[in-house]
XYZ file of C-alpha atoms in Angstrom:
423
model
C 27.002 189.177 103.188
C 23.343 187.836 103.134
C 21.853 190.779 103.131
C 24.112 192.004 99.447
C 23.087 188.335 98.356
C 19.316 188.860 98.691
C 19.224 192.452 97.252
C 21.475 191.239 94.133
C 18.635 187.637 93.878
C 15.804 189.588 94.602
C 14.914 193.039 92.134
C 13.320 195.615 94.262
C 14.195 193.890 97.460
C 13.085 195.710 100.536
C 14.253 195.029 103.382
C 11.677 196.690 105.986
C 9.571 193.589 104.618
C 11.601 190.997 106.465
C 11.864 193.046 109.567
C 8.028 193.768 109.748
C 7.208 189.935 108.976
C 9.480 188.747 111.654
C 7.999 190.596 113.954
C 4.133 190.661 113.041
C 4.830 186.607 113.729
C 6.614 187.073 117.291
C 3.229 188.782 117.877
C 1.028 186.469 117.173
C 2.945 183.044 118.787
C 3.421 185.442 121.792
C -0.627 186.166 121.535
C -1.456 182.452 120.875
C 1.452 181.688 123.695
C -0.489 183.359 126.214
C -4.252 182.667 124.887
C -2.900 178.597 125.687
C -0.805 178.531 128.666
C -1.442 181.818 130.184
C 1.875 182.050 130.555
C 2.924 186.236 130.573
C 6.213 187.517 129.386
C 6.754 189.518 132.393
C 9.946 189.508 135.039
C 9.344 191.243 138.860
C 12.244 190.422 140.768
C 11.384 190.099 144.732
C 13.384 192.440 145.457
C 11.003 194.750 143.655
C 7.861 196.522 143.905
C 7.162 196.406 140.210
C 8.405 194.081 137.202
C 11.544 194.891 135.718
C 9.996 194.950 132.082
C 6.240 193.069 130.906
C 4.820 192.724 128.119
C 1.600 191.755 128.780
C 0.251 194.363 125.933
C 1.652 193.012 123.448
C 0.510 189.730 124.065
C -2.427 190.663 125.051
C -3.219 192.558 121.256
C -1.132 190.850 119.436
C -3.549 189.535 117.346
C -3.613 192.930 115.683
C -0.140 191.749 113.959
C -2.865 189.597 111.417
C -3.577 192.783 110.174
C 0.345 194.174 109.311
C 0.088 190.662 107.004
C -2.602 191.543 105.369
C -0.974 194.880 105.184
C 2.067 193.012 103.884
C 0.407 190.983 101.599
C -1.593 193.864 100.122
C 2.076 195.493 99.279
C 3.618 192.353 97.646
C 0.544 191.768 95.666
C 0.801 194.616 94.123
C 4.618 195.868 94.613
C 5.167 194.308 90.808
C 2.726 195.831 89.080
C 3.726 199.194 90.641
C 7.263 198.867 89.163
C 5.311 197.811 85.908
C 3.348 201.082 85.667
C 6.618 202.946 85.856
C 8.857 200.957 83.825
C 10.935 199.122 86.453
C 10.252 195.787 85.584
C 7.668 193.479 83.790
C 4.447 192.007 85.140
C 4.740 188.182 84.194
C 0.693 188.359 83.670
C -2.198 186.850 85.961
C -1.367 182.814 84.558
C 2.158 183.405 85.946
C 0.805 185.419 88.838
C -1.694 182.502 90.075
C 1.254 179.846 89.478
C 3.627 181.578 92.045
C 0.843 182.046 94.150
C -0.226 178.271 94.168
C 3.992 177.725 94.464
C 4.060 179.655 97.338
C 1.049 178.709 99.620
C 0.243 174.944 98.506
C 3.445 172.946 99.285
C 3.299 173.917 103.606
C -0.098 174.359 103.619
C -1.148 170.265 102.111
C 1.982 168.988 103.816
C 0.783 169.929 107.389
C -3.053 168.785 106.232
C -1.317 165.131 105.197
C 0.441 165.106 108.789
C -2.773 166.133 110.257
C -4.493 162.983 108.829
C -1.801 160.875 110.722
C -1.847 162.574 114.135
C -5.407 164.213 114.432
C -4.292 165.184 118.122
C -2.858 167.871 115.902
C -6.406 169.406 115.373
C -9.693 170.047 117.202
C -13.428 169.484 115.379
C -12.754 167.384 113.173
C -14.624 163.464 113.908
C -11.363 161.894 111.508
C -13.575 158.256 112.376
C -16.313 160.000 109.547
C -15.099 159.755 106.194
C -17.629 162.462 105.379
C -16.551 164.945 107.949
C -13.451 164.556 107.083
C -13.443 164.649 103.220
C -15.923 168.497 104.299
C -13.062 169.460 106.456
C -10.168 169.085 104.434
C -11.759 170.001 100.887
C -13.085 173.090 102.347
C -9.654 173.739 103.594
C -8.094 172.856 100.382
C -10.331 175.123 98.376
C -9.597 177.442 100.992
C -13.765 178.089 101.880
C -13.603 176.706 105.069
C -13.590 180.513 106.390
C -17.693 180.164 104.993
C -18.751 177.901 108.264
C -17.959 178.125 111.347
C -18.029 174.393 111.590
C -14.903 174.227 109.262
C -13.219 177.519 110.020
C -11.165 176.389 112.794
C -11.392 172.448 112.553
C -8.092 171.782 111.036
C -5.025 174.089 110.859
C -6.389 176.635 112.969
C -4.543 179.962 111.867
C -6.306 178.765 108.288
C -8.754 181.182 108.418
C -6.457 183.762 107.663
C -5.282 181.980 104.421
C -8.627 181.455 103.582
C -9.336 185.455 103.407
C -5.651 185.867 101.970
C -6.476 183.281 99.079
C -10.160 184.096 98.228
C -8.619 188.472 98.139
C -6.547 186.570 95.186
C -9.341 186.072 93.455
C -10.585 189.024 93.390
C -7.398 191.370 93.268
C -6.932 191.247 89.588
C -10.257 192.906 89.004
C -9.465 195.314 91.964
C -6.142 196.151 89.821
C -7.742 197.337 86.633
C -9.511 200.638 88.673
C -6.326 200.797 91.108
C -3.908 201.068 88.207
C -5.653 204.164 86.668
C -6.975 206.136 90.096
C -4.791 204.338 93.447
C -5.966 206.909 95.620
C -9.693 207.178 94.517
C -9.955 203.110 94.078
C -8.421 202.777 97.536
C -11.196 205.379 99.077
C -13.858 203.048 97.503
C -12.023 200.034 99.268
C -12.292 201.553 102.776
C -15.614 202.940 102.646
C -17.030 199.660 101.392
C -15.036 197.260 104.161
C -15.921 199.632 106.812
C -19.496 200.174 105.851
C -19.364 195.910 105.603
C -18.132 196.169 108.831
C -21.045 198.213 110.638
C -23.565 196.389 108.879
C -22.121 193.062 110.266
C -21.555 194.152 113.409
C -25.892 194.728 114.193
C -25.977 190.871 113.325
C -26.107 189.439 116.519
C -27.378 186.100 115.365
C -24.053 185.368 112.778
C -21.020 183.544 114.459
C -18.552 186.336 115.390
C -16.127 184.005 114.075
C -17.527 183.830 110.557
C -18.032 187.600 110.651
C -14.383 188.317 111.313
C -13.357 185.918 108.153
C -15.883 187.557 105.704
C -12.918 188.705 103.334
C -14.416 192.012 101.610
C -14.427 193.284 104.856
C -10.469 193.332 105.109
C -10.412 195.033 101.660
C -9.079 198.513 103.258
C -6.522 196.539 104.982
C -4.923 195.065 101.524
C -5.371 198.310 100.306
C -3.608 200.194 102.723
C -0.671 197.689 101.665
C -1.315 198.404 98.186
C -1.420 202.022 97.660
C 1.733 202.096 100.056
C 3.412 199.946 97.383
C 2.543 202.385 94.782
C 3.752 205.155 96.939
C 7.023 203.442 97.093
C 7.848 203.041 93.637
C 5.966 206.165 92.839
C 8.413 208.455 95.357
C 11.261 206.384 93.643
C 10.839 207.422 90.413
C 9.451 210.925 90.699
C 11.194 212.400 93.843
C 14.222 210.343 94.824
C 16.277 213.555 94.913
C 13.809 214.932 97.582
C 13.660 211.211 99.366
C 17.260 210.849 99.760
C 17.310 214.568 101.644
C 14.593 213.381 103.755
C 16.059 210.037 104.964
C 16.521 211.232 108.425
C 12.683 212.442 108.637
C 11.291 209.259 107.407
C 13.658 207.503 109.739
C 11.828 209.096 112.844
C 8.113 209.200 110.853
C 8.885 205.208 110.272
C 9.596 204.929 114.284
C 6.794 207.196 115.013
C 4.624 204.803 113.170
C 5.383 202.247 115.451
C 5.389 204.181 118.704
C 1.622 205.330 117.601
C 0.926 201.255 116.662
C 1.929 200.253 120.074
C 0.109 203.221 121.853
C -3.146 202.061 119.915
C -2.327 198.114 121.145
C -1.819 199.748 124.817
C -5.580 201.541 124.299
C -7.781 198.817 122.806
C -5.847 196.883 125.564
C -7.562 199.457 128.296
C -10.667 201.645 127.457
C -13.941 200.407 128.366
C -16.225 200.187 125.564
C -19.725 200.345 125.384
C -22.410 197.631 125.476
C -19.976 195.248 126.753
C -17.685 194.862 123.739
C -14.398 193.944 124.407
C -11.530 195.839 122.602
C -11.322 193.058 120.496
C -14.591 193.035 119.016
C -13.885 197.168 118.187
C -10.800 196.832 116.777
C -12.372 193.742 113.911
C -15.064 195.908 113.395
C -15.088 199.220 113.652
C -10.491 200.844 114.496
C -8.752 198.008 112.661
C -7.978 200.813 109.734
C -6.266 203.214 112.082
C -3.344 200.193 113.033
C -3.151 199.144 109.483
C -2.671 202.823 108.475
C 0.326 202.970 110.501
C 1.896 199.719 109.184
C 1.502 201.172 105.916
C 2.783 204.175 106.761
C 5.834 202.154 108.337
C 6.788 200.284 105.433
C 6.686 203.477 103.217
C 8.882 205.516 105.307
C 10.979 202.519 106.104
C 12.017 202.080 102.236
C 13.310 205.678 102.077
C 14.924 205.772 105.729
C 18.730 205.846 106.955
C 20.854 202.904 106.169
C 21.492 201.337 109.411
C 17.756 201.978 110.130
C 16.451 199.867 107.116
C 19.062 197.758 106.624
C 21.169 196.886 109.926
C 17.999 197.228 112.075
C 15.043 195.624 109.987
C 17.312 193.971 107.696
C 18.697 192.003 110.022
C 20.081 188.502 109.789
C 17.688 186.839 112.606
C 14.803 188.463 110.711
C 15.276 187.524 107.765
C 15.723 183.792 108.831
C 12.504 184.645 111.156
C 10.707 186.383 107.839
C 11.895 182.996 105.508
C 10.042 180.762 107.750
C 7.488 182.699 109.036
C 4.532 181.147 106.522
C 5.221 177.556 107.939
C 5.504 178.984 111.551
C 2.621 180.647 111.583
C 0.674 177.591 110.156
C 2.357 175.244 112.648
C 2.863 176.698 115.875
C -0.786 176.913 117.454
C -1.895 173.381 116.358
C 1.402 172.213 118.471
C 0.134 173.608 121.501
C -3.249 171.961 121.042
C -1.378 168.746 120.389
C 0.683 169.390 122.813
C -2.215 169.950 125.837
C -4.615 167.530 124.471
C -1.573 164.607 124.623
C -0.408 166.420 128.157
C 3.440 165.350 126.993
C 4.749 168.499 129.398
C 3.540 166.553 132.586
C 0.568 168.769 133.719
C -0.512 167.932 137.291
C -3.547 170.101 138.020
C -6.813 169.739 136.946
C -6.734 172.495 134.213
C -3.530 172.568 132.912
C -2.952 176.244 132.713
C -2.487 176.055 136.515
C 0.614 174.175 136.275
C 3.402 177.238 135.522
C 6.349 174.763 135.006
C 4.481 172.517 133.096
C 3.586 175.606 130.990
C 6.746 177.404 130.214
C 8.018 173.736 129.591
C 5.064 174.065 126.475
C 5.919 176.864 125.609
C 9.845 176.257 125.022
C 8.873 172.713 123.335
C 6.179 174.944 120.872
C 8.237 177.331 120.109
C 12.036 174.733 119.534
C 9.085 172.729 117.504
C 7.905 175.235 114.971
C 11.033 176.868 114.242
C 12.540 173.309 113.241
C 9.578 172.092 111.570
C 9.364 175.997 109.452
C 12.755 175.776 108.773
C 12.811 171.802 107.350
C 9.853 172.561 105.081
C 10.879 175.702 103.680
C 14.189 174.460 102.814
C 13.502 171.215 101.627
C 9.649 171.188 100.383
C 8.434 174.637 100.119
C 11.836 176.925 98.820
C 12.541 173.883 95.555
C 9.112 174.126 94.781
C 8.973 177.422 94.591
C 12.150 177.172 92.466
C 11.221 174.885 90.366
C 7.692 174.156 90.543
C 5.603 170.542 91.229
C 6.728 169.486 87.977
C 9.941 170.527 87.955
C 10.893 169.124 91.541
C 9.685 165.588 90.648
C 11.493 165.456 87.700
C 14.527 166.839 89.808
C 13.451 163.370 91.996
C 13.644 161.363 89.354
C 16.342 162.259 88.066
C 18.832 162.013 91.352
C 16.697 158.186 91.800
C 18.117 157.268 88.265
C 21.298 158.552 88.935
C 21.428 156.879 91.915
C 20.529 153.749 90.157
C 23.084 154.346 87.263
C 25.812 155.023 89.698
C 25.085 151.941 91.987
C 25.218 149.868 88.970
C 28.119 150.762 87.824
C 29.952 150.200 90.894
C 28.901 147.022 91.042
C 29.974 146.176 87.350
C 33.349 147.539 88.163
C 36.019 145.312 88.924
C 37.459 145.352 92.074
C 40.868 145.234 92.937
C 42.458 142.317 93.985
C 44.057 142.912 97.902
C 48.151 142.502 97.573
């Protein structure tokens, strides 16, 4: 079973993790799916007065679902050193830490830049005919401090902006560990009062790009640390009370599906209240609510890891999400600079002027998007991201070498060997 095989590879494997990455990034390509084409996942037969299911909310807020990664992150950042401070496990120390790190988010992210250099259609904003635009582009986005102009935020892979506050929070997380380690819920308290006083002040700057404003990173420091202090929760509860956890598995099965109820209720409201001063739900959710849905996700995952069986395991343990969860990295990096490739090259055969207007040409888009970045996520996880991960830059070119040269030894020998004369 794949699911005994990842629990046996993986120590402390969880598997609410893969269900709640899967679908943070159906969220966000359905968001991005309808931000492009305007294409709604909605069905109203004719023989009916109203549609027969829509879900025009969730695209609609979907974007939200940036914040359940960040969430996410938050927990796996600091999921190891939890089982650390009780004994669990060892912490393989920051050099390790920054290694894995690089492992992880280098090999997708450079191979899509190099593609990018090939077919710029790929991107928007960047003049690839000026060497010096496009050495600022790319080193900004390699250094991942592209998120610091909004000339550069967007220009390239344009989901980047949320690795650039993912990888810049890496910086700073070890020295956010040594306070969090000795007082979680005190150091988290600090965390949300800063990013949401960050927040207010931001928000009376009119005259800063709204788009630089929503990448400032200490401003999504509550959101990691939501994911954090759930982590410590987790393995807290599982060494001090798993007696009382396993007797409550039923109750945190229904508080976990609570959690999302309440997250899609707050999608459904920021989707329809009126705010003040014409801000758009949006803009209040960045700035002022975005704690309230990451609250919930956290509050998810926690009750998740000490729920029923077939609710953690069958349900968000799934096979198709944790294919969808393997992937999702590469996906998510991928599958909105396809659409702009995609419209800017017209290869679905828009006729109309603007080609939102065309609907077949659209949903055409969409399927070709979507077939697209699941093969392209799945190739470079498998064969560039997953052995580098394994066995590191160094390791995987001597692994290259090393099947060239027996290549080369094998080929020679065959063609030393005598062959056999025919009867």
């Amino acid at each position: 079973m794949a699911n005994n095989s990842r629990e046996n590879q993986i120590p402390g494997y969880l598997y609410a993790l893969d269900g709640l990455r899967a679908v943070s990034l159906i969220l966000i390509v359905m968001f991005h799916t309808w931000q492009q084409s305007w294409i709604g996942y909605q069905w109203k037969p004719s023989w009916m007065n109203h549609y027969l299911f829509n879900l025009d909310i969730l695209q609609r807020c979907g974007y939200v679902a940036i914040d359940s990664f960040f969430v996410l992150s938050g927990f796996c950042l600091f999921y190891p050193i939890a089982r650390d401070m009780f004994g669990e496990s060892k912490f393989g120390g920051w050099k390790n830490f920054f290694i894995k790190r690089a492992r992880r988010i280098y090999p997708s992210y450079l191979f899509m830049l190099l593609i990018m250099l090939f077919i710029p259609k790929l991107s928007y904003g960047c003049n690839m005919r000026s060497f010096s635009d496009v050495l600022k582009h790319y080193l900004t986005h390699i250094l991942f401090i592209h998120t610091w102009d909004a000339k550069t935020l967007g220009s390239t892979i344009s989901t980047a902006w949320t690795m650039g506050i993912e990888c810049q929070f890496y910086v700073v997380f070890p020295l956010l560990c040594i306070p969090f380690r000795k007082k979680p819920v005190i150091t988290f308290a600090g965390m949300a009062f800063f990013s949401l006083g960050l927040r207010l002040v931001l928000l009376s700057y009119a005259d800063i790009s709204a788009m630089v404003i929503q990448a400032i990173t200490p401003a999504y420091f509550d959101v990691f640390g939501f994911g954090m202090l759930a982590a410590y929760f987790v393995v807290y509860s599982r060494n001090n009370a798993r007696a009382l956890m396993d007797k409550l598995k039923l109750f945190m099965t229904l508080i976990s599906a609570l959690c999302l109820f309440l997250a899609v209720c707050y999608m459904y409201w920021i989707s329809r209240v009126r705010f003040p001063n014409g801000f758009n739900g949006d803009v209040y959710f960045r700035f002022l609510y975005r704690g309230f849905f990451a609250a919930l996700i956290a509050g998810f995952i926690f009750t998740a890891c000490f729920s029923h069986s077939i609710w953690e395991k069958k349900i968000w343990g799934n096979k198709l999400w944790i294919f969808l969860s393997s992937i999702s990295y590469t996906v998510y990096l991928w599958h909105q600079n396809i659409y702009i490739f995609l419209k800017s090259t017209n290869l679905m055969g828009a006729v109309t002027e603007r080609p939102m207007d065309d609907r077949p040409a659209m949903w055409r888009m969409v399927f070709i998007c979507i077939i697209c970045s699941v093969i392209i996520g799945w190739f470079v996880t498998k064969y560039i991201e997953a052995p580098i991960s394994k066995y590191g830059y160094k390791g995987c070119g001597y692994k290259i070498l090393e099947a060239f040269k027996l290549k080369k030894i094998s080929s020679a020998s065959q063609s030393r060997s005598p062959q056999k004369k025919k009867k």
